[in-house]
Coordinates of N, CA, C and O in Angstrom, one line a residue:
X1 N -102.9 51.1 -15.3 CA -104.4 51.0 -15.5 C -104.8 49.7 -16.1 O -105.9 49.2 -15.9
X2 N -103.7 49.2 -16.9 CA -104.1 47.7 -18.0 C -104.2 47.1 -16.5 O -105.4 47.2 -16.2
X3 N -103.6 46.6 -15.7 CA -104.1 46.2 -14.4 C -105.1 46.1 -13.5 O -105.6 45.0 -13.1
X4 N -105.3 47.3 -13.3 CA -106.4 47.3 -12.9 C -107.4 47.2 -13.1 O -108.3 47.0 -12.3
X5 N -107.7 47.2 -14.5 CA -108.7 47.3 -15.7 C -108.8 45.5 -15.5 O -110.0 45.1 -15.3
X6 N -107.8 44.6 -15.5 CA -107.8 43.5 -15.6 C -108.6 42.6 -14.0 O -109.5 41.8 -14.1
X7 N -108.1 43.1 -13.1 CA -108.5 43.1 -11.9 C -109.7 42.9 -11.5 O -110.0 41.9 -10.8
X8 N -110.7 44.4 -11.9 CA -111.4 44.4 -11.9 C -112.6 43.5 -13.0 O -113.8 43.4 -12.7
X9 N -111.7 42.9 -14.5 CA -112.5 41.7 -14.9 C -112.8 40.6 -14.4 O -113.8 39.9 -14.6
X10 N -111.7 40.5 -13.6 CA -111.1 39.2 -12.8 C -112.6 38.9 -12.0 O -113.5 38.0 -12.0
X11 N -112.5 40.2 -11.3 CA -113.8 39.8 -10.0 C -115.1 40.1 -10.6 O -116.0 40.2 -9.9
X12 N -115.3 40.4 -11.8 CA -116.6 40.4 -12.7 C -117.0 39.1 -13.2 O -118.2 38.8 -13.2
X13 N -115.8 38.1 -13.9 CA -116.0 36.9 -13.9 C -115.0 35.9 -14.2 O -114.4 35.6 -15.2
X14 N -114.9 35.1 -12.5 CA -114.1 34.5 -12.4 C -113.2 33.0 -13.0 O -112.0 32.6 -13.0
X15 N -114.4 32.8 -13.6 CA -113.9 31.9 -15.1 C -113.7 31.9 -16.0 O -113.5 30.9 -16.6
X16 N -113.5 33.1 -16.4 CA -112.6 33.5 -17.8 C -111.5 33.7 -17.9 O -110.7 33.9 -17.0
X17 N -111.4 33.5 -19.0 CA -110.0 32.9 -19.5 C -109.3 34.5 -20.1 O -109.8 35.3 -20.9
X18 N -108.0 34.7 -19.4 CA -107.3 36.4 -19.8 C -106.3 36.0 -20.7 O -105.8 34.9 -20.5
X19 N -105.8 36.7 -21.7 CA -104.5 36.7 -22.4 C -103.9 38.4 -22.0 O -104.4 39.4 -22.5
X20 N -103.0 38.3 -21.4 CA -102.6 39.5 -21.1 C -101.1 39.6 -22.1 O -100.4 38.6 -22.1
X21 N -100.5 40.6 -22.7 CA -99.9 40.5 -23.8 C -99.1 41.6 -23.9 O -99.5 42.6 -23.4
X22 N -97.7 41.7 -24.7 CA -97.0 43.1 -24.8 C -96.4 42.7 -26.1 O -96.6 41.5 -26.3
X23 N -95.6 43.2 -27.1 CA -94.7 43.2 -27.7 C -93.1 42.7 -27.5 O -92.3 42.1 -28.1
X24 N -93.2 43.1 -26.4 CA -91.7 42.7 -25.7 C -92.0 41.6 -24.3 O -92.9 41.5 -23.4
X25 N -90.6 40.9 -24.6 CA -90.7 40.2 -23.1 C -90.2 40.9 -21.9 O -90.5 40.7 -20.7
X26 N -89.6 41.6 -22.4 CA -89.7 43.0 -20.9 C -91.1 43.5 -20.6 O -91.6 43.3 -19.5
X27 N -91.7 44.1 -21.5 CA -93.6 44.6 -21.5 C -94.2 43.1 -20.7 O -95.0 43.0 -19.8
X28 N -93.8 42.2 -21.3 CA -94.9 41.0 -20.7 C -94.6 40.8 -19.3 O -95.5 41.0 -18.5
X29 N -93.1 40.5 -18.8 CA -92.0 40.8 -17.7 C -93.4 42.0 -16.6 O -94.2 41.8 -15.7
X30 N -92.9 43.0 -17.1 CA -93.4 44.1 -16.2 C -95.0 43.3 -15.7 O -95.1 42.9 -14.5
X31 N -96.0 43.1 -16.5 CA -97.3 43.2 -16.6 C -97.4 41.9 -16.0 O -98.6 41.6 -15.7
X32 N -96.6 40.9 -15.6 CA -96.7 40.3 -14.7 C -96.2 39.9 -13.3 O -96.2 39.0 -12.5
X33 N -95.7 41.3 -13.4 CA -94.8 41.6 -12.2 C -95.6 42.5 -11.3 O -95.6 42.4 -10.1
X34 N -96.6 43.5 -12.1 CA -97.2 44.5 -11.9 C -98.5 44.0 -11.5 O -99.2 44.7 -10.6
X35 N -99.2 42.4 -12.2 CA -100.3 42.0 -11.4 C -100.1 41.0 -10.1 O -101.0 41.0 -9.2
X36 N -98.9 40.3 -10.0 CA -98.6 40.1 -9.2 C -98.6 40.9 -7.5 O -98.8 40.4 -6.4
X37 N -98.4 42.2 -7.8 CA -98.6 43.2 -7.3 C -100.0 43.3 -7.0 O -100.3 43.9 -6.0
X38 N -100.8 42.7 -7.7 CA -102.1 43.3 -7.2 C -102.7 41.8 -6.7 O -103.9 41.8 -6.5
X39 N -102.2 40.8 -6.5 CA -102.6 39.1 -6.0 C -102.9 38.8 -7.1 O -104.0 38.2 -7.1
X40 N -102.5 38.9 -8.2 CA -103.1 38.3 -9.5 C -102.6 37.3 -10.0 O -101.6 37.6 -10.7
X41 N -102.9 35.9 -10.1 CA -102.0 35.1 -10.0 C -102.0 34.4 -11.6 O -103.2 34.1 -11.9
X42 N -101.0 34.0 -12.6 CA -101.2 33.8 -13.9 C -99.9 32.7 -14.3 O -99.1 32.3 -13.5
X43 N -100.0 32.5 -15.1 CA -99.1 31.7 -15.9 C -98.0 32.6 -16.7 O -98.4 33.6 -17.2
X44 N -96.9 32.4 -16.8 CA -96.1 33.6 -18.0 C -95.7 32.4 -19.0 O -95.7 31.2 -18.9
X45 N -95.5 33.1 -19.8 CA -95.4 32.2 -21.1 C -94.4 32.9 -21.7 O -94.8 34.0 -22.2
X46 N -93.4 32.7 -21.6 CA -92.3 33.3 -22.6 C -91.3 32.3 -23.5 O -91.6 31.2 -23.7
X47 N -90.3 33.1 -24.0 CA -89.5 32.3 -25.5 C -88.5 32.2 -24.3 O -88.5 31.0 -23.8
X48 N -87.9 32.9 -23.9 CA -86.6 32.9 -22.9 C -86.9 33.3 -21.6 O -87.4 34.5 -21.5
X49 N -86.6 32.4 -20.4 CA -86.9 32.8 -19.7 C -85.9 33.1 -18.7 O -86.1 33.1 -17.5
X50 N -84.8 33.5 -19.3 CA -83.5 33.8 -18.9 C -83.4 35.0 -18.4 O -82.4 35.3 -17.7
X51 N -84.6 36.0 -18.7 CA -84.8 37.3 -18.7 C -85.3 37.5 -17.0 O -84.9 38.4 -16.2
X52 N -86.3 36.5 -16.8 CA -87.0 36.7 -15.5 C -85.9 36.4 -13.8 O -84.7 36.1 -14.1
X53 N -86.2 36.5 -12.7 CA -86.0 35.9 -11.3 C -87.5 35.8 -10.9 O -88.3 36.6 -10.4
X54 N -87.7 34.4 -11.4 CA -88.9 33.6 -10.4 C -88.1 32.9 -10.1 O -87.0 33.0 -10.5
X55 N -88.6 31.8 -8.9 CA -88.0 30.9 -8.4 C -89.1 29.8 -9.0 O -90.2 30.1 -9.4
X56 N -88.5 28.4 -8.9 CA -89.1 27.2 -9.5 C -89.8 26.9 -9.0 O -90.7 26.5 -9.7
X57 N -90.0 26.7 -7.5 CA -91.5 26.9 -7.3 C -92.5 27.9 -7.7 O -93.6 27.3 -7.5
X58 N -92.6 28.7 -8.1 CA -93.6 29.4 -8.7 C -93.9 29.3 -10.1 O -95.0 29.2 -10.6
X59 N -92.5 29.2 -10.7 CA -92.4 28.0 -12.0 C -93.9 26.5 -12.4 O -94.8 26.2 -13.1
X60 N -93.2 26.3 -11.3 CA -93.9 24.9 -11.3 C -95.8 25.1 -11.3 O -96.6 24.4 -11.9
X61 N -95.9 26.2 -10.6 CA -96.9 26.0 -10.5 C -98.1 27.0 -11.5 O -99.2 27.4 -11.4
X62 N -97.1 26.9 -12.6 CA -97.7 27.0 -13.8 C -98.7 26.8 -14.6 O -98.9 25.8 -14.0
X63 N -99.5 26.9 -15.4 CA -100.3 26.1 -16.1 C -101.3 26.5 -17.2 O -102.5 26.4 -16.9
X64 N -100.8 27.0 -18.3 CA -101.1 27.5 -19.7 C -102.6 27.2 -19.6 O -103.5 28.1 -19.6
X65 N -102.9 25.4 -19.6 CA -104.3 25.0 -20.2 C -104.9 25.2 -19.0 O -106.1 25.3 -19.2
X66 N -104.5 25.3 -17.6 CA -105.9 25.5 -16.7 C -105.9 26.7 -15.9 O -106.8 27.0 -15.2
X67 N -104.8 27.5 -16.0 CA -104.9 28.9 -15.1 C -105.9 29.9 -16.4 O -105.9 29.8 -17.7
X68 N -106.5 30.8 -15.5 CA -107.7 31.8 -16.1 C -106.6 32.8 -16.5 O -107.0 33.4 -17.5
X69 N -105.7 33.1 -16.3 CA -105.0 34.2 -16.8 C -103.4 33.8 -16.9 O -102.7 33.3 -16.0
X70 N -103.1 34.2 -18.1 CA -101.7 33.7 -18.8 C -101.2 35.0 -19.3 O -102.0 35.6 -20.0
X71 N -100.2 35.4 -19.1 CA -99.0 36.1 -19.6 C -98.3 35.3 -20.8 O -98.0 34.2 -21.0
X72 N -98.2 37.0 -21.8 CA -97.2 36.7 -23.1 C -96.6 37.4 -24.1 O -97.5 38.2 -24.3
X73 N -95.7 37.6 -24.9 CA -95.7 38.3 -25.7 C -97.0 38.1 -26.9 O -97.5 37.0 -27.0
X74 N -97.3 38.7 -27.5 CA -98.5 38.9 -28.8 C -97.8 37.6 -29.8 O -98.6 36.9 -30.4
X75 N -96.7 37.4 -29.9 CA -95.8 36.0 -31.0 C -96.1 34.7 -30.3 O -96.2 33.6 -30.9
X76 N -96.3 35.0 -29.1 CA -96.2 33.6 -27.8 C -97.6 33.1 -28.3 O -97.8 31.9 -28.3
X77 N -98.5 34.0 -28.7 CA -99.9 33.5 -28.9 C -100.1 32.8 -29.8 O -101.1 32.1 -30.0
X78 N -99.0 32.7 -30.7 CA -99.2 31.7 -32.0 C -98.2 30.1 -32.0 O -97.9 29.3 -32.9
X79 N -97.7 30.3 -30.4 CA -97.1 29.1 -30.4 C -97.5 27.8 -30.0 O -98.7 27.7 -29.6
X80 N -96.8 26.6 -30.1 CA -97.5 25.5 -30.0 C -98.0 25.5 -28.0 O -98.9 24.7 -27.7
X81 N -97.5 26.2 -27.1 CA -98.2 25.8 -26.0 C -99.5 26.7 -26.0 O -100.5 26.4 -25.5
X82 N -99.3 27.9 -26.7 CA -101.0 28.6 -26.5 C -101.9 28.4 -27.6 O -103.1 28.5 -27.4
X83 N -101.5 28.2 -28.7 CA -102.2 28.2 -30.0 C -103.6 28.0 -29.9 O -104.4 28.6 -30.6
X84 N -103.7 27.2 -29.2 CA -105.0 26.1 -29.1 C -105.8 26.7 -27.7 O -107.0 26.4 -27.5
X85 N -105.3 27.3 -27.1 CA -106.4 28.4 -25.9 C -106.8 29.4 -26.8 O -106.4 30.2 -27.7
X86 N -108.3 28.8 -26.1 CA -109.3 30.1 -26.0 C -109.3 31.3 -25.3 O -109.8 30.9 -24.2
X87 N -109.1 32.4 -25.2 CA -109.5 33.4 -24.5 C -110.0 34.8 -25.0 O -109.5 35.7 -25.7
X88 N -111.4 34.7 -24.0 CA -112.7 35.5 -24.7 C -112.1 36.8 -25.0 O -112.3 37.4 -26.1
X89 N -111.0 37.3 -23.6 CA -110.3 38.7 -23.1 C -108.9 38.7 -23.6 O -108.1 37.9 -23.2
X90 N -108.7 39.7 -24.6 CA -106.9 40.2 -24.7 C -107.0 41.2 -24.0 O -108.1 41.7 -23.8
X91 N -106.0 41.5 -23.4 CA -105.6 43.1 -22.7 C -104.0 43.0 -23.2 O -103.1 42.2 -23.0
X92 N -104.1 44.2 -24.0 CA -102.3 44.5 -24.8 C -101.9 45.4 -24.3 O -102.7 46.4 -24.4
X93 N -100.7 45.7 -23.7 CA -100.1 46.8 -23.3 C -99.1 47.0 -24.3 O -98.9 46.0 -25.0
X94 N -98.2 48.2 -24.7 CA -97.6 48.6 -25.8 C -98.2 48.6 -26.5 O -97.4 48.0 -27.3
X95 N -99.4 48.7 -27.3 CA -100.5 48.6 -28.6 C -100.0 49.3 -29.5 O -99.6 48.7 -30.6
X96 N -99.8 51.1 -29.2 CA -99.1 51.9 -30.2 C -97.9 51.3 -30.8 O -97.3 51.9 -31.6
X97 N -97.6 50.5 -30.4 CA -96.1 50.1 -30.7 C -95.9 48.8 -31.6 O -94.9 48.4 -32.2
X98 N -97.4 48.2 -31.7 CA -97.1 46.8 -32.3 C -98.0 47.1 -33.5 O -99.1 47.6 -33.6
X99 N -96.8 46.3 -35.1 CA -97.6 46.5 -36.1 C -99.2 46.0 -36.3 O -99.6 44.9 -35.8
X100 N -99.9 47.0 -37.3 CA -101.5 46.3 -37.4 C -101.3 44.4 -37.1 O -101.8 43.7 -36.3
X101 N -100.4 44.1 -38.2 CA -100.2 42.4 -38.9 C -100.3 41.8 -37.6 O -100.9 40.7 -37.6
X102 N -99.7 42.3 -36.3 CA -99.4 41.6 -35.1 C -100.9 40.9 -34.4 O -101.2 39.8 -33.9
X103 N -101.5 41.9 -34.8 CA -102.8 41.9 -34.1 C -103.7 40.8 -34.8 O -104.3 40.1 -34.1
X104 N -103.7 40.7 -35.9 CA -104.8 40.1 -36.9 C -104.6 38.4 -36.2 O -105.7 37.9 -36.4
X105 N -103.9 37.6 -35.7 CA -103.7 36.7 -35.3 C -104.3 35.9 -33.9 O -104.6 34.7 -33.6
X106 N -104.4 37.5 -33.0 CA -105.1 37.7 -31.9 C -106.7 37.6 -32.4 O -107.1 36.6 -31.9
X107 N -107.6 38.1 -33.2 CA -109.0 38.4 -33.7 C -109.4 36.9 -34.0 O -109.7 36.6 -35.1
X108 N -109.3 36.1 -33.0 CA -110.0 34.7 -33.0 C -111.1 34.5 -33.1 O -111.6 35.6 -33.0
X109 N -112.2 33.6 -33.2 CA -114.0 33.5 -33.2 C -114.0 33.7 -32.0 O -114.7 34.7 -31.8
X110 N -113.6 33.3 -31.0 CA -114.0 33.2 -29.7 C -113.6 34.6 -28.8 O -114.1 34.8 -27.7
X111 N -112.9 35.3 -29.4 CA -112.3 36.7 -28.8 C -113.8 37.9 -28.4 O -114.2 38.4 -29.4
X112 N -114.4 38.2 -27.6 CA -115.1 38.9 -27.5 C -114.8 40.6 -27.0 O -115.6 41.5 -27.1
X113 N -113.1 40.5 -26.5 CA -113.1 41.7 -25.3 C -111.4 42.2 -26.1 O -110.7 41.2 -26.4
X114 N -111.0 43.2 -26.4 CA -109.6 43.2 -26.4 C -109.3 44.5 -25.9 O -110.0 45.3 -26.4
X115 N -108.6 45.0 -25.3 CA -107.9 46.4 -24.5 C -107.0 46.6 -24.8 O -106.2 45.8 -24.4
X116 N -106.5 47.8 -25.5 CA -105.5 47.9 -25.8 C -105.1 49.4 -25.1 O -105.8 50.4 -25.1
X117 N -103.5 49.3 -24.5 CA -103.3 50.3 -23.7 C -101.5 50.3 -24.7 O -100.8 49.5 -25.3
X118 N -101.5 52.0 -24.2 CA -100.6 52.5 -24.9 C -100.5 53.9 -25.6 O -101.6 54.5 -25.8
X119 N -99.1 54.6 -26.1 CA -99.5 55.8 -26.2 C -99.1 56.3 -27.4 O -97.8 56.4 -27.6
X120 N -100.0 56.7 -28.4 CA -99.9 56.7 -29.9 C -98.9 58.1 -29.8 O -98.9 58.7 -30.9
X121 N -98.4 58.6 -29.0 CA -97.8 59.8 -29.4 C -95.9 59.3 -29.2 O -95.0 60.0 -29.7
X122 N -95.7 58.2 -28.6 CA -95.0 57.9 -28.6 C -94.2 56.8 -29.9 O -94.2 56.9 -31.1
X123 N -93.4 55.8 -29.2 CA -92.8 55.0 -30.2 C -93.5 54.5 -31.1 O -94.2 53.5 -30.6
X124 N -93.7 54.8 -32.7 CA -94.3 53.8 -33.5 C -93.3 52.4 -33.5 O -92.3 52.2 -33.0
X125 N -94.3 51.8 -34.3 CA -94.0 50.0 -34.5 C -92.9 50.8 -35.7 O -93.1 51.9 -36.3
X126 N -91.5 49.6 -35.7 CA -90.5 50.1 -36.1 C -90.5 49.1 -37.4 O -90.3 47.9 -37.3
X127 N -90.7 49.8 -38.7 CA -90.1 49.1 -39.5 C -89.1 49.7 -41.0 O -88.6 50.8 -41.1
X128 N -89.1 49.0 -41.6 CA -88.3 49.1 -43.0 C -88.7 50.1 -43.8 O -89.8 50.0 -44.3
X129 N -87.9 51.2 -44.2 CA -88.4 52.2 -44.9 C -89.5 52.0 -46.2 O -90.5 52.8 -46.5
X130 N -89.1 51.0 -46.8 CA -90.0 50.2 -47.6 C -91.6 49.9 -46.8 O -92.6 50.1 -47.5
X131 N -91.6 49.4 -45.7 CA -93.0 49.4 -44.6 C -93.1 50.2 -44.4 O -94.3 50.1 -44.1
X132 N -92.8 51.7 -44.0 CA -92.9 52.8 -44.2 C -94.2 53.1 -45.0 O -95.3 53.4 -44.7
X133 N -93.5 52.9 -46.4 CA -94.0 53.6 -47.3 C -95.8 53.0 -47.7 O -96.7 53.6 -48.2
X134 N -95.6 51.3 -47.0 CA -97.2 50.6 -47.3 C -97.5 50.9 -45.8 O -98.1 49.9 -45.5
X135 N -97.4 51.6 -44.7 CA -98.0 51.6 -43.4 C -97.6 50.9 -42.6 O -97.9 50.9 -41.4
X136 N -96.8 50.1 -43.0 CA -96.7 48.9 -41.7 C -96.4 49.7 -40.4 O -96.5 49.0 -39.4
X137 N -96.0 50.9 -40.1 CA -95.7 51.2 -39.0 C -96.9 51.6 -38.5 O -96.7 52.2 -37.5
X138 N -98.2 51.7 -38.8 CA -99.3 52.2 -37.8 C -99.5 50.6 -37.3 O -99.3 49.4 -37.8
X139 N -100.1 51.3 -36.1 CA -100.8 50.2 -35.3 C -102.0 49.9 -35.4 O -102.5 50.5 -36.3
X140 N -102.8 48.7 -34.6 CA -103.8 48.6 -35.0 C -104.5 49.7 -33.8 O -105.7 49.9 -33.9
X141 N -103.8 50.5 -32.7 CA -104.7 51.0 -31.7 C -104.7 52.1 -32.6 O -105.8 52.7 -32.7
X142 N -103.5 52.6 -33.3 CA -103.9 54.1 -34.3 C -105.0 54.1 -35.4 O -105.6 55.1 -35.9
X143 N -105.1 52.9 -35.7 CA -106.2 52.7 -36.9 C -107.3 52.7 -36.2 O -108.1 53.4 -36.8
X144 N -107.9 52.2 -35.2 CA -109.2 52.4 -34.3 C -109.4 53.5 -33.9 O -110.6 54.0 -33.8
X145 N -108.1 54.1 -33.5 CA -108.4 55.6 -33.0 C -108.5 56.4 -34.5 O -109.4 57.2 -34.5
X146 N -107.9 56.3 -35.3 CA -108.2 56.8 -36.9 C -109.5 56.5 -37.1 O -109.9 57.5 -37.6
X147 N -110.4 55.6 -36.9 CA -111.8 55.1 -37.4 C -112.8 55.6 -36.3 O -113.9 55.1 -36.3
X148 N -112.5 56.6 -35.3 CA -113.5 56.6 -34.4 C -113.2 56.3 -33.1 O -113.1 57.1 -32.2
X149 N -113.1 55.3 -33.1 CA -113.3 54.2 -32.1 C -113.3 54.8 -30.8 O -113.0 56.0 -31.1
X150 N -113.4 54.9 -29.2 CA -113.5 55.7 -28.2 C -112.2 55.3 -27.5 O -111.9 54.1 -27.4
X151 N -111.5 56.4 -27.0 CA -110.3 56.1 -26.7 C -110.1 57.0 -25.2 O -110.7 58.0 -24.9
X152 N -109.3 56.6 -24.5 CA -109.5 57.5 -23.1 C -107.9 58.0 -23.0 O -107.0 57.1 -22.9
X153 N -107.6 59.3 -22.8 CA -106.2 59.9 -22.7 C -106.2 59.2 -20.5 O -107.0 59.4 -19.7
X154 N -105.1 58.7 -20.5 CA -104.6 58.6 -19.5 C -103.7 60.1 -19.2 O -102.7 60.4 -19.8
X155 N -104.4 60.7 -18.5 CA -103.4 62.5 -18.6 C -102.5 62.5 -17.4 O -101.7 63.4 -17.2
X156 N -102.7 61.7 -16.7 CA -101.4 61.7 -15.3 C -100.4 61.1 -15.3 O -100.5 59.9 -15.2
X157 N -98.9 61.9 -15.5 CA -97.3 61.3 -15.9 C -97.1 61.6 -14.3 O -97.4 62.6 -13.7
X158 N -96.6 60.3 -13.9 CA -95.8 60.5 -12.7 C -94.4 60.4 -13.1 O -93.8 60.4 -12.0
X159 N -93.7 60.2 -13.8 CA -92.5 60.0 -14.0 C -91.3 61.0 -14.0 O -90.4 60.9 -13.2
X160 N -91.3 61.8 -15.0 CA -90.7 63.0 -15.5 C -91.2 64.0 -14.4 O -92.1 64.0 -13.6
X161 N -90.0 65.0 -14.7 CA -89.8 66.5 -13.7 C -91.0 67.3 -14.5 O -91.1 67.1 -15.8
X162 N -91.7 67.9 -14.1 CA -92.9 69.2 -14.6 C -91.9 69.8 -15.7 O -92.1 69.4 -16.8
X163 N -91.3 70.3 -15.6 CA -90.2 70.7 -16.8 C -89.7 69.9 -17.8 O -89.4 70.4 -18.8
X164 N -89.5 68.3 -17.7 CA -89.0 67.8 -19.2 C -90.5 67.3 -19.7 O -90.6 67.2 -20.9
X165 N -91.6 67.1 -19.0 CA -92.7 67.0 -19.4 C -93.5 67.9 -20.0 O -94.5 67.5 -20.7
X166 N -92.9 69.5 -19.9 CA -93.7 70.4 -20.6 C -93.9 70.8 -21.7 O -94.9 71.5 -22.0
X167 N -92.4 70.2 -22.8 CA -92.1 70.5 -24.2 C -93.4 68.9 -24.6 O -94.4 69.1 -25.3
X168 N -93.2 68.0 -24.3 CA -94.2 67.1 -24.9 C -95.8 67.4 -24.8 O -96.6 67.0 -25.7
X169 N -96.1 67.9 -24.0 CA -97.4 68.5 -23.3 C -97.8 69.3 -23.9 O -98.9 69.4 -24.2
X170 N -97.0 70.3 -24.2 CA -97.2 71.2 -25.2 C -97.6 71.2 -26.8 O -98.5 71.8 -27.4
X171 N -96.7 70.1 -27.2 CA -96.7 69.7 -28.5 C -97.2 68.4 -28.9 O -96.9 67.9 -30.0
X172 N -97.8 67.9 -28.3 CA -98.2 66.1 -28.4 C -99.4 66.5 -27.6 O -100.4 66.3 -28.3
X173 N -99.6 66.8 -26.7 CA -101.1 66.4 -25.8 C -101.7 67.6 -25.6 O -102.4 67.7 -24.6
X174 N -101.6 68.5 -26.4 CA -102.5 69.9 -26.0 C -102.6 70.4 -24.8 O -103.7 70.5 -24.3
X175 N -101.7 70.6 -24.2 CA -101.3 71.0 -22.5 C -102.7 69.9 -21.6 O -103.6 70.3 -20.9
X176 N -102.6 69.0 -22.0 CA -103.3 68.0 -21.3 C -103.3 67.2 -20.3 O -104.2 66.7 -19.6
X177 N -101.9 67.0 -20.3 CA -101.4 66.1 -19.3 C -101.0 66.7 -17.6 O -100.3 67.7 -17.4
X178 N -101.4 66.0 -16.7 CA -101.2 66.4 -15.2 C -99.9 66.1 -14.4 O -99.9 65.1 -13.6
X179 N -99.2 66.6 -14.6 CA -97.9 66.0 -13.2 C -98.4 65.7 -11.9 O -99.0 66.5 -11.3
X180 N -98.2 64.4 -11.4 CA -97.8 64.1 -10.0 C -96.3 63.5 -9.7 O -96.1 62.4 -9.3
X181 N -95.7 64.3 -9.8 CA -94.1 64.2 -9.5 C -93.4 64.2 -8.3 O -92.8 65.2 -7.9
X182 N -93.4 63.2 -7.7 CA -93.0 63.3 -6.7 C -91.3 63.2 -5.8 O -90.9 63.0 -4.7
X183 N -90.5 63.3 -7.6 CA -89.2 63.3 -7.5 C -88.4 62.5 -6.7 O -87.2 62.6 -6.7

């Protein structure tokens, strides 16, 4: 959905500038793999790029300060090639997963839009029993959803069998969630 959601900003306005974002360089990996998928054409920005198979032409045709949409991890944003971009739009995928602190760095003057996708029933942001005990492990999407804020349950798992899906559905999502399983 972070995709499509993005997609569809794309052709609302075409000169804006996207930071699309995960915690992991696998999450950022996917999310640009996944817009790719949709003709979405962007920049990745990673620490290591040992991780990916692009080829160098695609490489090359790179470009942090002038492409409208840039791939990254949420740390990548505070480095010396992005530091200094503006962009109005974050879209975060893994949100539930990244500590509040992660986020405060993202909340720039210029930031107007940020999305955060992910699923609070799942993996918390992992820390030190000691961060534990002061919160570090909530996120900033659990604290919005803690304050109100409007949040939309994505209720269709295509992944899992109707049966290992049902003990979570049960107990996490108030029998909320829909299988499309197509095994």
């Amino acid at each position: 959905k972070l995709i499509e959601t993005l997609s569809k900003l794309i052709k609302k306005n075409k000169k804006e500038k996207f930071f699309i974002c995960a915690a992991s360089n696998i999450g950022t990996i996917n999310l640009y793999n996944r817009a790719k998928s949709f003709n979405i054409n962007g920049t990745l920005v990673l620490s290591n790029y040992k991780l990916i198979n692009v080829d160098e032409e695609e490489k090359n045709n790179w470009n942090p300060k002038t492409d409208n949409v840039v791939f990254g991890t949420i740390s990548m944003r505070y480095s010396n090639i992005l530091n200094n971009q503006q962009f109005k739009t974050i879209l975060i995928d893994e949100a539930a997963q990244c500590q509040e602190s992660w986020m405060w760095g993202l909340l720039r003057y210029e930031v107007r839009n940020i999305y955060l996708a992910g699923d609070p029933h799942q993996l918390q942001a992992v820390v030190s029993k000691e961060g534990t005990k002061y919160f570090h492990n909530r996120s900033f999407m659990t604290r919005l959803m803690d304050l109100g804020y409007p949040s939309t349950l994505l209720n269709t798992q295509r992944r899992m069998h109707p049966e290992i899906a049902k003990f979570s559905n049960q107990h996490f999502y108030e029998n909320k969630l829909l299988t499309e399983y197509s095994g």
